[in-house]
């Protein structure tokens, strides 16, 4: 092909020059060019290499249907693979190269694949690389086949997302779409019209007549003047979802030179529309004959568009092969523009007299009942061999040889029914059009214009050019992007992959990034001829979003990096930071894990903190502990039905530890519930679980126990909670100004008090997860930082030590306090952890109770919560399995280690575990096996420190 | 993405809701048989057609409500409050 720019015409700005690079070489174009039109204008004929055989390929289309001109745009972090040259607007400094060629599309060393092409047909890989295993071969094959390179650095661009609600969404800014929009807008409806292209007006047959263009401009001007209309170009509807929700991708800066890009790169619109009008046009189909993928063989509509919009001729000697009247327009327009059109090869036997006269007037030879048997040439088309078609459409005899450097083809038009199909619409076969057209549509949506099959076409079906009785040819391409030939379709038929879904997967027909826009109908029609079925009876595969490949960034929007899942900070975060805390995410909370001193590693810091709490006093930020206020006359009744234990007997001012189950009896949450008043409870939940507990409360209250007068609210983030723990905890707290009597008699363990502390309203609970004398002091969140500072100051004389989550885990493990989710799992019932009493004795039903009573819950060999003493002095690994003594793996696992610490206060390791019938096996020696290493251990009580609880109750 | 008509807020996008599965399931009393309890826990209707399910407007008013939805077309025939009577529905 030797494309070139015509001296006049086109909708380009010839007064300005745009400089760009293709494959490293400098080229020039004009504003208004696409990369494809600019390459064509520069005479670049090979724009890529095919996916599998690395055959040289030129431009086939001019729009989103283009299968060949896939390119890598830009470089570094912003590089984009597999953009189509036809959709890339030219800008100054643009740099691109072909995706599937090395070192260049002109000299592609991978083309060796093409030499052995007849040995690698469809399914070759499935059949051949099976021994010893596909994965041995996969990397090399993928490298040779792949399309483009994903950027390796993080995407520096920003992507925006917006929602919109419209009375009417019109997809497609051609004449049909513009007219539908104007009609609705004049009736007062709120209308959004979107067009993927940069220009309104459309181009159904590749070009617009002057009349059509004037009409499009008139409609667009009328729409622009209306306040209830929004027109968006460069905005492509890619997905049609349930209930008339469409996703649109708006390209905001892609068409600008890089130094002029500001703001988000793209914007994903989610539009909910009362009604949708699909005016998505039609796509021309190739003819299927030998050599139809040679550079220089192009869709007639594409040539028309390059001519009309960009004033580019696709070649100097043009031949058109077609089977319909609409394709003639492109050839006639080229001739009118001074391009030499050698011949029109028309498959139909009869041609409209007006077309014949026009062609003859332009000096074009017309041959009817004739088509192309073969396109000739190696790196580009140099001629065609023609053939006569008999009445059945078979090639008969060998016609003449016509030299040309550009072969235009048209096998008919397929309405763009993708969005209609995504919406759930059915398709029907239109015999007159030889195409699938929209059928019934369950959503509030209609198709108009060419998309509805409103095309007025005279066509003779011609699916594959072959002699009578000959097999479909392995040199005639159906799917250009995935290198699927008519011969591959025949192979699938021979090997019984005949359903359209099997055909697709066996040959990869239509599975490329163009989703078969130019290939699906040809492929299934060829299968139809092999099966003796009409295309309607072969059917189509289902269309799925996105209509055209879209950037992942647009779907992610701002939900990436730190914003993907923002961590919640503590009210006293700054104080922890100042103390040198190492932060970790626990649940969604960013919390101090430990506070290392200079030269201290994690283990030493954690051990120091855990020892200091028992020796003197520690300060722990417990703000993430969930707090749910439960109020109302039926609050106690409600909580009796929620907790395993009885709550209604709790006196105001007192707290109680409680367990919650889900309806399957499985432990769901635990914590301390305080009764503030007769009708007011404060439910404590585990950190990070408050929202789930509140959601469960609401589901029970709203859906099951609708008669209970109870309100619940998650108040976790309203309070900052500091836990002062250790022998000096009371003394430290007493040095602050408070109206609460903190003495042991007045404020016993598991009591709840309200009052003021340093002039601020506070709630104090005497509860302990460390086993020490312990107060949880809660103040409104805004005083959290101040409270932390006051407690550090007041505790300074006692060497108060801030401690993090890791030290807390050591302290609670020493005490054998259960940590839900660490020591329990999705199979743990309350009786497994020693809380089975209420399951049989409680007066009222509670959530999950009935499930605990099933036979499985009563088994004697259920895994039970116990402690483990290491007999050889080594730390027992968490997750290690418990076997009988002396038993070597693989023995039957009797349970596993759930928590394990090197205890600084015991001076030895201590572990917790779930072991079959463990509670009845205290004192028994077992074997703990982990990754080939055995440990000796003894089953003991979970609590290894201060078993009488003297310190906690002191 | 479905467009769901919350009885309290009006139509909102599905992303504001959480689906709670089949609705109108009777919770048996504590003295029921193991089989009855298992049926309550595990057996669910899976109709091709109208499915009555409950939804939680979790990123909205926080209310639970019932919806009748076609499992074939996703059409939602009605939404109603948890304690309201079941409206007339297609087969």
PDB file of C-alpha atoms in Angstrom, chain A residues 616-866:
ATOM      1  CA  UNK A 616       4.500  -1.374  87.903  1.00  0.00           C
ATOM      2  CA  UNK A 617       2.050   0.094  85.374  1.00  0.00           C
ATOM      3  CA  UNK A 618       1.381   0.276  81.673  1.00  0.00           C
ATOM      4  CA  UNK A 619      -0.722   2.482  79.432  1.00  0.00           C
ATOM      5  CA  UNK A 620      -2.577   1.003  76.479  1.00  0.00           C
ATOM      6  CA  UNK A 621      -4.722   2.843  73.946  1.00  0.00           C
ATOM      7  CA  UNK A 622      -7.931   0.786  73.848  1.00  0.00           C
ATOM      8  CA  UNK A 623      -9.973   3.250  71.781  1.00  0.00           C
ATOM      9  CA  UNK A 624     -10.719   0.754  68.963  1.00  0.00           C
ATOM     10  CA  UNK A 625     -12.634  -1.533  71.341  1.00  0.00           C
ATOM     11  CA  UNK A 626     -16.164  -1.500  69.999  1.00  0.00           C
ATOM     12  CA  UNK A 627     -18.817   0.333  71.995  1.00  0.00           C
ATOM     13  CA  UNK A 628     -22.487  -0.039  71.149  1.00  0.00           C
ATOM     14  CA  UNK A 629     -25.126   1.816  73.088  1.00  0.00           C
ATOM     15  CA  UNK A 630     -28.293  -0.234  73.570  1.00  0.00           C
ATOM     16  CA  UNK A 631     -31.257   1.628  74.998  1.00  0.00           C
ATOM     17  CA  UNK A 632     -34.948   1.125  75.535  1.00  0.00           C
ATOM     18  CA  UNK A 633     -37.465  -0.560  77.811  1.00  0.00           C
ATOM     19  CA  UNK A 634     -36.737  -3.943  76.172  1.00  0.00           C
ATOM     20  CA  UNK A 635     -32.958  -3.549  76.091  1.00  0.00           C
ATOM     21  CA  UNK A 636     -32.327  -6.218  78.748  1.00  0.00           C
ATOM     22  CA  UNK A 637     -34.740  -8.657  77.081  1.00  0.00           C
ATOM     23  CA  UNK A 638     -32.972  -8.098  73.772  1.00  0.00           C
ATOM     24  CA  UNK A 639     -29.493  -8.656  75.186  1.00  0.00           C
ATOM     25  CA  UNK A 640     -30.658 -11.838  76.936  1.00  0.00           C
ATOM     26  CA  UNK A 641     -31.533 -13.144  73.475  1.00  0.00           C
ATOM     27  CA  UNK A 642     -28.171 -12.034  72.052  1.00  0.00           C
ATOM     28  CA  UNK A 643     -25.677 -13.140  74.697  1.00  0.00           C
ATOM     29  CA  UNK A 644     -24.957 -16.697  75.783  1.00  0.00           C
ATOM     30  CA  UNK A 645     -25.076 -15.559  79.402  1.00  0.00           C
ATOM     31  CA  UNK A 646     -27.939 -13.758  81.147  1.00  0.00           C
ATOM     32  CA  UNK A 647     -27.702  -9.964  81.042  1.00  0.00           C
ATOM     33  CA  UNK A 648     -31.005  -8.925  82.627  1.00  0.00           C
ATOM     34  CA  UNK A 649     -29.714  -9.836  86.104  1.00  0.00           C
ATOM     35  CA  UNK A 650     -26.844  -7.349  85.801  1.00  0.00           C
ATOM     36  CA  UNK A 651     -27.182  -4.400  88.226  1.00  0.00           C
ATOM     37  CA  UNK A 652     -26.694  -0.833  86.985  1.00  0.00           C
ATOM     38  CA  UNK A 653     -23.093   0.204  87.500  1.00  0.00           C
ATOM     39  CA  UNK A 654     -21.816  -3.322  86.909  1.00  0.00           C
ATOM     40  CA  UNK A 655     -20.155  -5.085  83.948  1.00  0.00           C
ATOM     41  CA  UNK A 656     -20.124  -8.689  82.788  1.00  0.00           C
ATOM     42  CA  UNK A 657     -18.073 -10.618  80.260  1.00  0.00           C
ATOM     43  CA  UNK A 658     -20.253 -12.114  77.563  1.00  0.00           C
ATOM     44  CA  UNK A 659     -20.171 -14.199  74.395  1.00  0.00           C
ATOM     45  CA  UNK A 660     -22.258 -13.744  71.271  1.00  0.00           C
ATOM     46  CA  UNK A 661     -22.902 -16.484  68.734  1.00  0.00           C
ATOM     47  CA  UNK A 662     -24.192 -16.471  65.229  1.00  0.00           C
ATOM     48  CA  UNK A 663     -27.272 -18.535  64.437  1.00  0.00           C
ATOM     49  CA  UNK A 664     -25.030 -21.522  63.655  1.00  0.00           C
ATOM     50  CA  UNK A 665     -23.800 -21.483  67.247  1.00  0.00           C
ATOM     51  CA  UNK A 666     -20.345 -20.344  66.206  1.00  0.00           C
ATOM     52  CA  UNK A 667     -18.602 -17.739  68.392  1.00  0.00           C
ATOM     53  CA  UNK A 668     -19.255 -14.365  66.821  1.00  0.00           C
ATOM     54  CA  UNK A 669     -17.955 -11.821  69.299  1.00  0.00           C
ATOM     55  CA  UNK A 670     -17.041 -11.361  72.937  1.00  0.00           C
ATOM     56  CA  UNK A 671     -16.564  -8.466  75.269  1.00  0.00           C
ATOM     57  CA  UNK A 672     -17.727  -6.703  78.384  1.00  0.00           C
ATOM     58  CA  UNK A 673     -21.258  -5.373  78.623  1.00  0.00           C
ATOM     59  CA  UNK A 674     -21.969  -2.632  81.165  1.00  0.00           C
ATOM     60  CA  UNK A 675     -25.371  -1.669  82.503  1.00  0.00           C
ATOM     61  CA  UNK A 676     -25.394   2.098  82.789  1.00  0.00           C
ATOM     62  CA  UNK A 677     -29.063   2.316  83.790  1.00  0.00           C
ATOM     63  CA  UNK A 678     -32.070  -0.014  83.845  1.00  0.00           C
ATOM     64  CA  UNK A 679     -32.769   0.689  80.178  1.00  0.00           C
ATOM     65  CA  UNK A 680     -29.274   1.602  79.007  1.00  0.00           C
ATOM     66  CA  UNK A 681     -26.412  -0.787  78.234  1.00  0.00           C
ATOM     67  CA  UNK A 682     -22.983  -0.278  76.742  1.00  0.00           C
ATOM     68  CA  UNK A 683     -21.965  -3.343  74.751  1.00  0.00           C
ATOM     69  CA  UNK A 684     -18.238  -3.828  74.317  1.00  0.00           C
ATOM     70  CA  UNK A 685     -17.102  -5.647  71.168  1.00  0.00           C
ATOM     71  CA  UNK A 686     -13.731  -6.752  69.865  1.00  0.00           C
ATOM     72  CA  UNK A 687     -11.731  -4.121  68.010  1.00  0.00           C
ATOM     73  CA  UNK A 688     -12.685  -3.804  64.392  1.00  0.00           C
ATOM     74  CA  UNK A 689     -15.892  -5.789  64.886  1.00  0.00           C
ATOM     75  CA  UNK A 690     -18.189  -3.060  66.192  1.00  0.00           C
ATOM     76  CA  UNK A 691     -19.842  -2.406  62.818  1.00  0.00           C
ATOM     77  CA  UNK A 692     -20.571  -6.106  62.309  1.00  0.00           C
ATOM     78  CA  UNK A 693     -22.094  -6.449  65.798  1.00  0.00           C
ATOM     79  CA  UNK A 694     -24.230  -3.355  65.311  1.00  0.00           C
ATOM     80  CA  UNK A 695     -25.362  -4.711  61.922  1.00  0.00           C
ATOM     81  CA  UNK A 696     -26.319  -8.019  63.552  1.00  0.00           C
ATOM     82  CA  UNK A 697     -28.248  -6.202  66.307  1.00  0.00           C
ATOM     83  CA  UNK A 698     -30.194  -4.230  63.718  1.00  0.00           C
ATOM     84  CA  UNK A 699     -30.953  -7.278  61.631  1.00  0.00           C
ATOM     85  CA  UNK A 700     -32.393  -9.102  64.648  1.00  0.00           C
ATOM     86  CA  UNK A 701     -34.331  -6.059  65.838  1.00  0.00           C
ATOM     87  CA  UNK A 702     -35.720  -5.087  62.436  1.00  0.00           C
ATOM     88  CA  UNK A 703     -36.296  -8.509  60.898  1.00  0.00           C
ATOM     89  CA  UNK A 704     -37.051 -10.936  63.740  1.00  0.00           C
ATOM     90  CA  UNK A 705     -37.938  -9.299  67.046  1.00  0.00           C
ATOM     91  CA  UNK A 706     -39.819  -6.396  65.547  1.00  0.00           C
ATOM     92  CA  UNK A 707     -41.918  -5.898  68.685  1.00  0.00           C
ATOM     93  CA  UNK A 708     -39.002  -5.045  70.965  1.00  0.00           C
ATOM     94  CA  UNK A 709     -38.603  -1.375  71.904  1.00  0.00           C
ATOM     95  CA  UNK A 710     -34.840  -1.126  71.605  1.00  0.00           C
ATOM     96  CA  UNK A 711     -32.474   1.285  69.858  1.00  0.00           C
ATOM     97  CA  UNK A 712     -28.823   0.534  69.234  1.00  0.00           C
ATOM     98  CA  UNK A 713     -26.039   2.753  68.000  1.00  0.00           C
ATOM     99  CA  UNK A 714     -22.360   2.246  67.342  1.00  0.00           C
ATOM    100  CA  UNK A 715     -20.644   4.922  69.477  1.00  0.00           C
ATOM    101  CA  UNK A 716     -17.107   3.531  69.182  1.00  0.00           C
ATOM    102  CA  UNK A 717     -15.570   6.588  67.583  1.00  0.00           C
ATOM    103  CA  UNK A 718     -17.184   8.946  70.073  1.00  0.00           C
ATOM    104  CA  UNK A 719     -14.850   7.842  72.852  1.00  0.00           C
ATOM    105  CA  UNK A 720     -11.111   7.715  73.420  1.00  0.00           C
ATOM    106  CA  UNK A 721     -10.265   4.890  75.817  1.00  0.00           C
ATOM    107  CA  UNK A 722      -7.018   4.602  77.788  1.00  0.00           C
ATOM    108  CA  UNK A 723      -6.306   1.461  79.740  1.00  0.00           C
ATOM    109  CA  UNK A 724      -4.139   1.915  82.845  1.00  0.00           C
ATOM    110  CA  UNK A 725      -2.998  -1.509  84.020  1.00  0.00           C
ATOM    111  CA  UNK A 726      -0.614  -2.793  86.673  1.00  0.00           C
ATOM    112  CA  UNK A 727      -0.122  -2.793  90.437  1.00  0.00           C
ATOM    113  CA  UNK A 728       0.123   1.024  90.507  1.00  0.00           C
ATOM    114  CA  UNK A 729      -2.845   1.671  88.224  1.00  0.00           C
ATOM    115  CA  UNK A 730      -5.146   2.862  91.003  1.00  0.00           C
ATOM    116  CA  UNK A 731      -2.539   5.140  92.583  1.00  0.00           C
ATOM    117  CA  UNK A 732      -1.820   6.774  89.252  1.00  0.00           C
ATOM    118  CA  UNK A 733      -5.480   7.338  88.453  1.00  0.00           C
ATOM    119  CA  UNK A 734      -6.145   8.674  91.944  1.00  0.00           C
ATOM    120  CA  UNK A 735      -3.586  11.416  91.391  1.00  0.00           C
ATOM    121  CA  UNK A 736      -5.881  12.882  88.733  1.00  0.00           C
ATOM    122  CA  UNK A 737      -8.747  15.159  89.713  1.00  0.00           C
ATOM    123  CA  UNK A 738     -11.935  13.089  89.724  1.00  0.00           C
ATOM    124  CA  UNK A 739     -15.252  12.806  91.545  1.00  0.00           C
ATOM    125  CA  UNK A 740     -15.234   9.005  91.218  1.00  0.00           C
ATOM    126  CA  UNK A 741     -14.237   6.999  94.265  1.00  0.00           C
ATOM    127  CA  UNK A 742     -11.549   4.663  92.926  1.00  0.00           C
ATOM    128  CA  UNK A 743     -10.891   2.772  96.165  1.00  0.00           C
ATOM    129  CA  UNK A 744     -11.041  -1.016  96.063  1.00  0.00           C
ATOM    130  CA  UNK A 745     -14.205  -1.184  98.157  1.00  0.00           C
ATOM    131  CA  UNK A 746     -16.092   1.504  96.266  1.00  0.00           C
ATOM    132  CA  UNK A 747     -14.948   0.417  92.789  1.00  0.00           C
ATOM    133  CA  UNK A 748     -14.663  -3.363  92.601  1.00  0.00           C
ATOM    134  CA  UNK A 749     -13.577  -5.423  89.636  1.00  0.00           C
ATOM    135  CA  UNK A 750     -16.229  -5.409  86.861  1.00  0.00           C
ATOM    136  CA  UNK A 751     -17.768  -2.138  87.954  1.00  0.00           C
ATOM    137  CA  UNK A 752     -18.734   0.774  85.708  1.00  0.00           C
ATOM    138  CA  UNK A 753     -18.676   4.384  86.905  1.00  0.00           C
ATOM    139  CA  UNK A 754     -19.429   7.746  85.318  1.00  0.00           C
ATOM    140  CA  UNK A 755     -18.192  11.125  86.513  1.00  0.00           C
ATOM    141  CA  UNK A 756     -15.609  13.735  85.699  1.00  0.00           C
ATOM    142  CA  UNK A 757     -11.872  13.429  85.300  1.00  0.00           C
ATOM    143  CA  UNK A 758      -9.816  16.605  85.175  1.00  0.00           C
ATOM    144  CA  UNK A 759     -13.104  18.392  84.536  1.00  0.00           C
ATOM    145  CA  UNK A 760     -14.100  16.211  81.604  1.00  0.00           C
ATOM    146  CA  UNK A 761     -17.029  13.784  81.493  1.00  0.00           C
ATOM    147  CA  UNK A 762     -15.693  10.247  81.733  1.00  0.00           C
ATOM    148  CA  UNK A 763     -16.703   6.620  81.986  1.00  0.00           C
ATOM    149  CA  UNK A 764     -14.418   4.262  83.839  1.00  0.00           C
ATOM    150  CA  UNK A 765     -14.704   0.482  83.775  1.00  0.00           C
ATOM    151  CA  UNK A 766     -12.656  -1.818  85.943  1.00  0.00           C
ATOM    152  CA  UNK A 767     -12.027  -4.597  83.474  1.00  0.00           C
ATOM    153  CA  UNK A 768      -8.848  -6.456  82.649  1.00  0.00           C
ATOM    154  CA  UNK A 769      -7.479  -8.239  79.603  1.00  0.00           C
ATOM    155  CA  UNK A 770      -3.995  -8.284  81.141  1.00  0.00           C
ATOM    156  CA  UNK A 771      -4.826  -9.964  84.440  1.00  0.00           C
ATOM    157  CA  UNK A 772      -3.636  -6.887  86.321  1.00  0.00           C
ATOM    158  CA  UNK A 773      -5.545  -4.286  88.278  1.00  0.00           C
ATOM    159  CA  UNK A 774      -6.873  -2.361  85.352  1.00  0.00           C
ATOM    160  CA  UNK A 775      -9.052   0.645  84.552  1.00  0.00           C
ATOM    161  CA  UNK A 776     -10.411   1.550  81.148  1.00  0.00           C
ATOM    162  CA  UNK A 777     -10.907   5.285  81.141  1.00  0.00           C
ATOM    163  CA  UNK A 778     -13.129   6.704  78.407  1.00  0.00           C
ATOM    164  CA  UNK A 779     -13.445  10.393  77.579  1.00  0.00           C
ATOM    165  CA  UNK A 780     -14.986  12.102  74.531  1.00  0.00           C
ATOM    166  CA  UNK A 781     -12.697  11.554  71.545  1.00  0.00           C
ATOM    167  CA  UNK A 782     -11.435  15.118  71.387  1.00  0.00           C
ATOM    168  CA  UNK A 783      -9.857  14.716  74.853  1.00  0.00           C
ATOM    169  CA  UNK A 784      -8.022  11.522  73.952  1.00  0.00           C
ATOM    170  CA  UNK A 785      -4.667  13.166  73.326  1.00  0.00           C
ATOM    171  CA  UNK A 786      -4.910  15.213  76.539  1.00  0.00           C
ATOM    172  CA  UNK A 787      -5.919  12.181  78.610  1.00  0.00           C
ATOM    173  CA  UNK A 788      -2.971  10.229  77.256  1.00  0.00           C
ATOM    174  CA  UNK A 789      -0.596  13.060  78.166  1.00  0.00           C
ATOM    175  CA  UNK A 790      -2.056  13.419  81.687  1.00  0.00           C
ATOM    176  CA  UNK A 791      -1.781   9.692  82.384  1.00  0.00           C
ATOM    177  CA  UNK A 792       1.824   9.557  81.141  1.00  0.00           C
ATOM    178  CA  UNK A 793       2.619  12.531  83.387  1.00  0.00           C
ATOM    179  CA  UNK A 794       0.820  11.095  86.409  1.00  0.00           C
ATOM    180  CA  UNK A 795       2.421   7.700  85.850  1.00  0.00           C
ATOM    181  CA  UNK A 796       5.938   9.029  85.387  1.00  0.00           C
ATOM    182  CA  UNK A 797       6.916   8.560  89.060  1.00  0.00           C
ATOM    183  CA  UNK A 798       5.963   4.874  88.697  1.00  0.00           C
ATOM    184  CA  UNK A 799       7.715   4.441  85.377  1.00  0.00           C
ATOM    185  CA  UNK A 800       4.444   3.991  83.501  1.00  0.00           C
ATOM    186  CA  UNK A 801       5.216   2.155  80.254  1.00  0.00           C
ATOM    187  CA  UNK A 802       3.176   2.602  77.100  1.00  0.00           C
ATOM    188  CA  UNK A 803       2.513  -0.835  75.651  1.00  0.00           C
ATOM    189  CA  UNK A 804       1.244  -1.957  72.295  1.00  0.00           C
ATOM    190  CA  UNK A 805      -0.923  -4.730  70.930  1.00  0.00           C
ATOM    191  CA  UNK A 806       1.936  -7.262  70.883  1.00  0.00           C
ATOM    192  CA  UNK A 807       2.649  -6.925  74.622  1.00  0.00           C
ATOM    193  CA  UNK A 808      -1.080  -7.140  75.307  1.00  0.00           C
ATOM    194  CA  UNK A 809      -1.129 -10.446  73.407  1.00  0.00           C
ATOM    195  CA  UNK A 810       1.634 -11.806  75.654  1.00  0.00           C
ATOM    196  CA  UNK A 811      -0.150 -10.689  78.811  1.00  0.00           C
ATOM    197  CA  UNK A 812      -3.496 -12.171  77.861  1.00  0.00           C
ATOM    198  CA  UNK A 813      -1.875 -15.432  76.709  1.00  0.00           C
ATOM    199  CA  UNK A 814      -0.107 -15.761  80.083  1.00  0.00           C
ATOM    200  CA  UNK A 815      -3.541 -15.421  81.663  1.00  0.00           C
ATOM    201  CA  UNK A 816      -5.184 -17.834  79.229  1.00  0.00           C
ATOM    202  CA  UNK A 817      -7.652 -15.184  78.093  1.00  0.00           C
ATOM    203  CA  UNK A 818      -9.212 -16.171  74.814  1.00  0.00           C
ATOM    204  CA  UNK A 819      -8.678 -13.959  71.764  1.00  0.00           C
ATOM    205  CA  UNK A 820     -11.613 -14.436  69.409  1.00  0.00           C
ATOM    206  CA  UNK A 821     -10.453 -15.232  65.906  1.00  0.00           C
ATOM    207  CA  UNK A 822      -6.978 -16.278  67.076  1.00  0.00           C
ATOM    208  CA  UNK A 823      -7.925 -19.061  69.467  1.00  0.00           C
ATOM    209  CA  UNK A 824     -11.323 -19.741  67.916  1.00  0.00           C
ATOM    210  CA  UNK A 825     -12.378 -20.376  64.342  1.00  0.00           C
ATOM    211  CA  UNK A 826     -15.469 -20.948  62.254  1.00  0.00           C
ATOM    212  CA  UNK A 827     -16.192 -24.235  64.049  1.00  0.00           C
ATOM    213  CA  UNK A 828     -15.919 -23.149  67.680  1.00  0.00           C
ATOM    214  CA  UNK A 829     -19.034 -23.472  69.867  1.00  0.00           C
ATOM    215  CA  UNK A 830     -19.336 -21.938  73.367  1.00  0.00           C
ATOM    216  CA  UNK A 831     -19.042 -25.357  75.058  1.00  0.00           C
ATOM    217  CA  UNK A 832     -15.638 -25.767  73.376  1.00  0.00           C
ATOM    218  CA  UNK A 833     -14.232 -22.878  75.411  1.00  0.00           C
ATOM    219  CA  UNK A 834     -15.897 -23.699  78.686  1.00  0.00           C
ATOM    220  CA  UNK A 835     -19.054 -21.587  78.341  1.00  0.00           C
ATOM    221  CA  UNK A 836     -21.517 -24.400  77.649  1.00  0.00           C
ATOM    222  CA  UNK A 837     -23.596 -23.938  80.815  1.00  0.00           C
ATOM    223  CA  UNK A 838     -26.243 -21.521  79.483  1.00  0.00           C
ATOM    224  CA  UNK A 839     -26.742 -23.693  76.387  1.00  0.00           C
ATOM    225  CA  UNK A 840     -28.583 -26.184  78.560  1.00  0.00           C
ATOM    226  CA  UNK A 841     -29.688 -24.125  81.575  1.00  0.00           C
ATOM    227  CA  UNK A 842     -30.576 -20.592  80.444  1.00  0.00           C
ATOM    228  CA  UNK A 843     -34.237 -19.605  80.872  1.00  0.00           C
ATOM    229  CA  UNK A 844     -34.668 -17.999  77.433  1.00  0.00           C
ATOM    230  CA  UNK A 845     -33.592 -18.786  73.903  1.00  0.00           C
ATOM    231  CA  UNK A 846     -30.630 -16.913  72.472  1.00  0.00           C
ATOM    232  CA  UNK A 847     -29.061 -16.594  69.051  1.00  0.00           C
ATOM    233  CA  UNK A 848     -27.306 -19.816  68.061  1.00  0.00           C
ATOM    234  CA  UNK A 849     -28.453 -21.820  71.089  1.00  0.00           C
ATOM    235  CA  UNK A 850     -30.405 -24.423  69.132  1.00  0.00           C
ATOM    236  CA  UNK A 851     -27.412 -25.046  66.881  1.00  0.00           C
ATOM    237  CA  UNK A 852     -25.225 -25.843  69.921  1.00  0.00           C
ATOM    238  CA  UNK A 853     -27.682 -28.598  70.860  1.00  0.00           C
ATOM    239  CA  UNK A 854     -27.288 -30.543  67.642  1.00  0.00           C
ATOM    240  CA  UNK A 855     -25.588 -33.958  67.975  1.00  0.00           C
ATOM    241  CA  UNK A 856     -22.363 -32.598  66.515  1.00  0.00           C
ATOM    242  CA  UNK A 857     -22.212 -29.985  69.258  1.00  0.00           C
ATOM    243  CA  UNK A 858     -22.509 -32.702  71.910  1.00  0.00           C
ATOM    244  CA  UNK A 859     -19.654 -34.901  70.685  1.00  0.00           C
ATOM    245  CA  UNK A 860     -17.192 -35.730  73.452  1.00  0.00           C
ATOM    246  CA  UNK A 861     -14.209 -35.440  71.126  1.00  0.00           C
ATOM    247  CA  UNK A 862     -14.804 -31.854  70.062  1.00  0.00           C
ATOM    248  CA  UNK A 863     -11.721 -29.667  70.093  1.00  0.00           C
ATOM    249  CA  UNK A 864     -11.547 -27.735  73.371  1.00  0.00           C
ATOM    250  CA  UNK A 865      -9.608 -24.713  74.537  1.00  0.00           C
ATOM    251  CA  UNK A 866      -6.557 -25.592  76.671  1.00  0.00           C
TER     252      UNK A 866
END
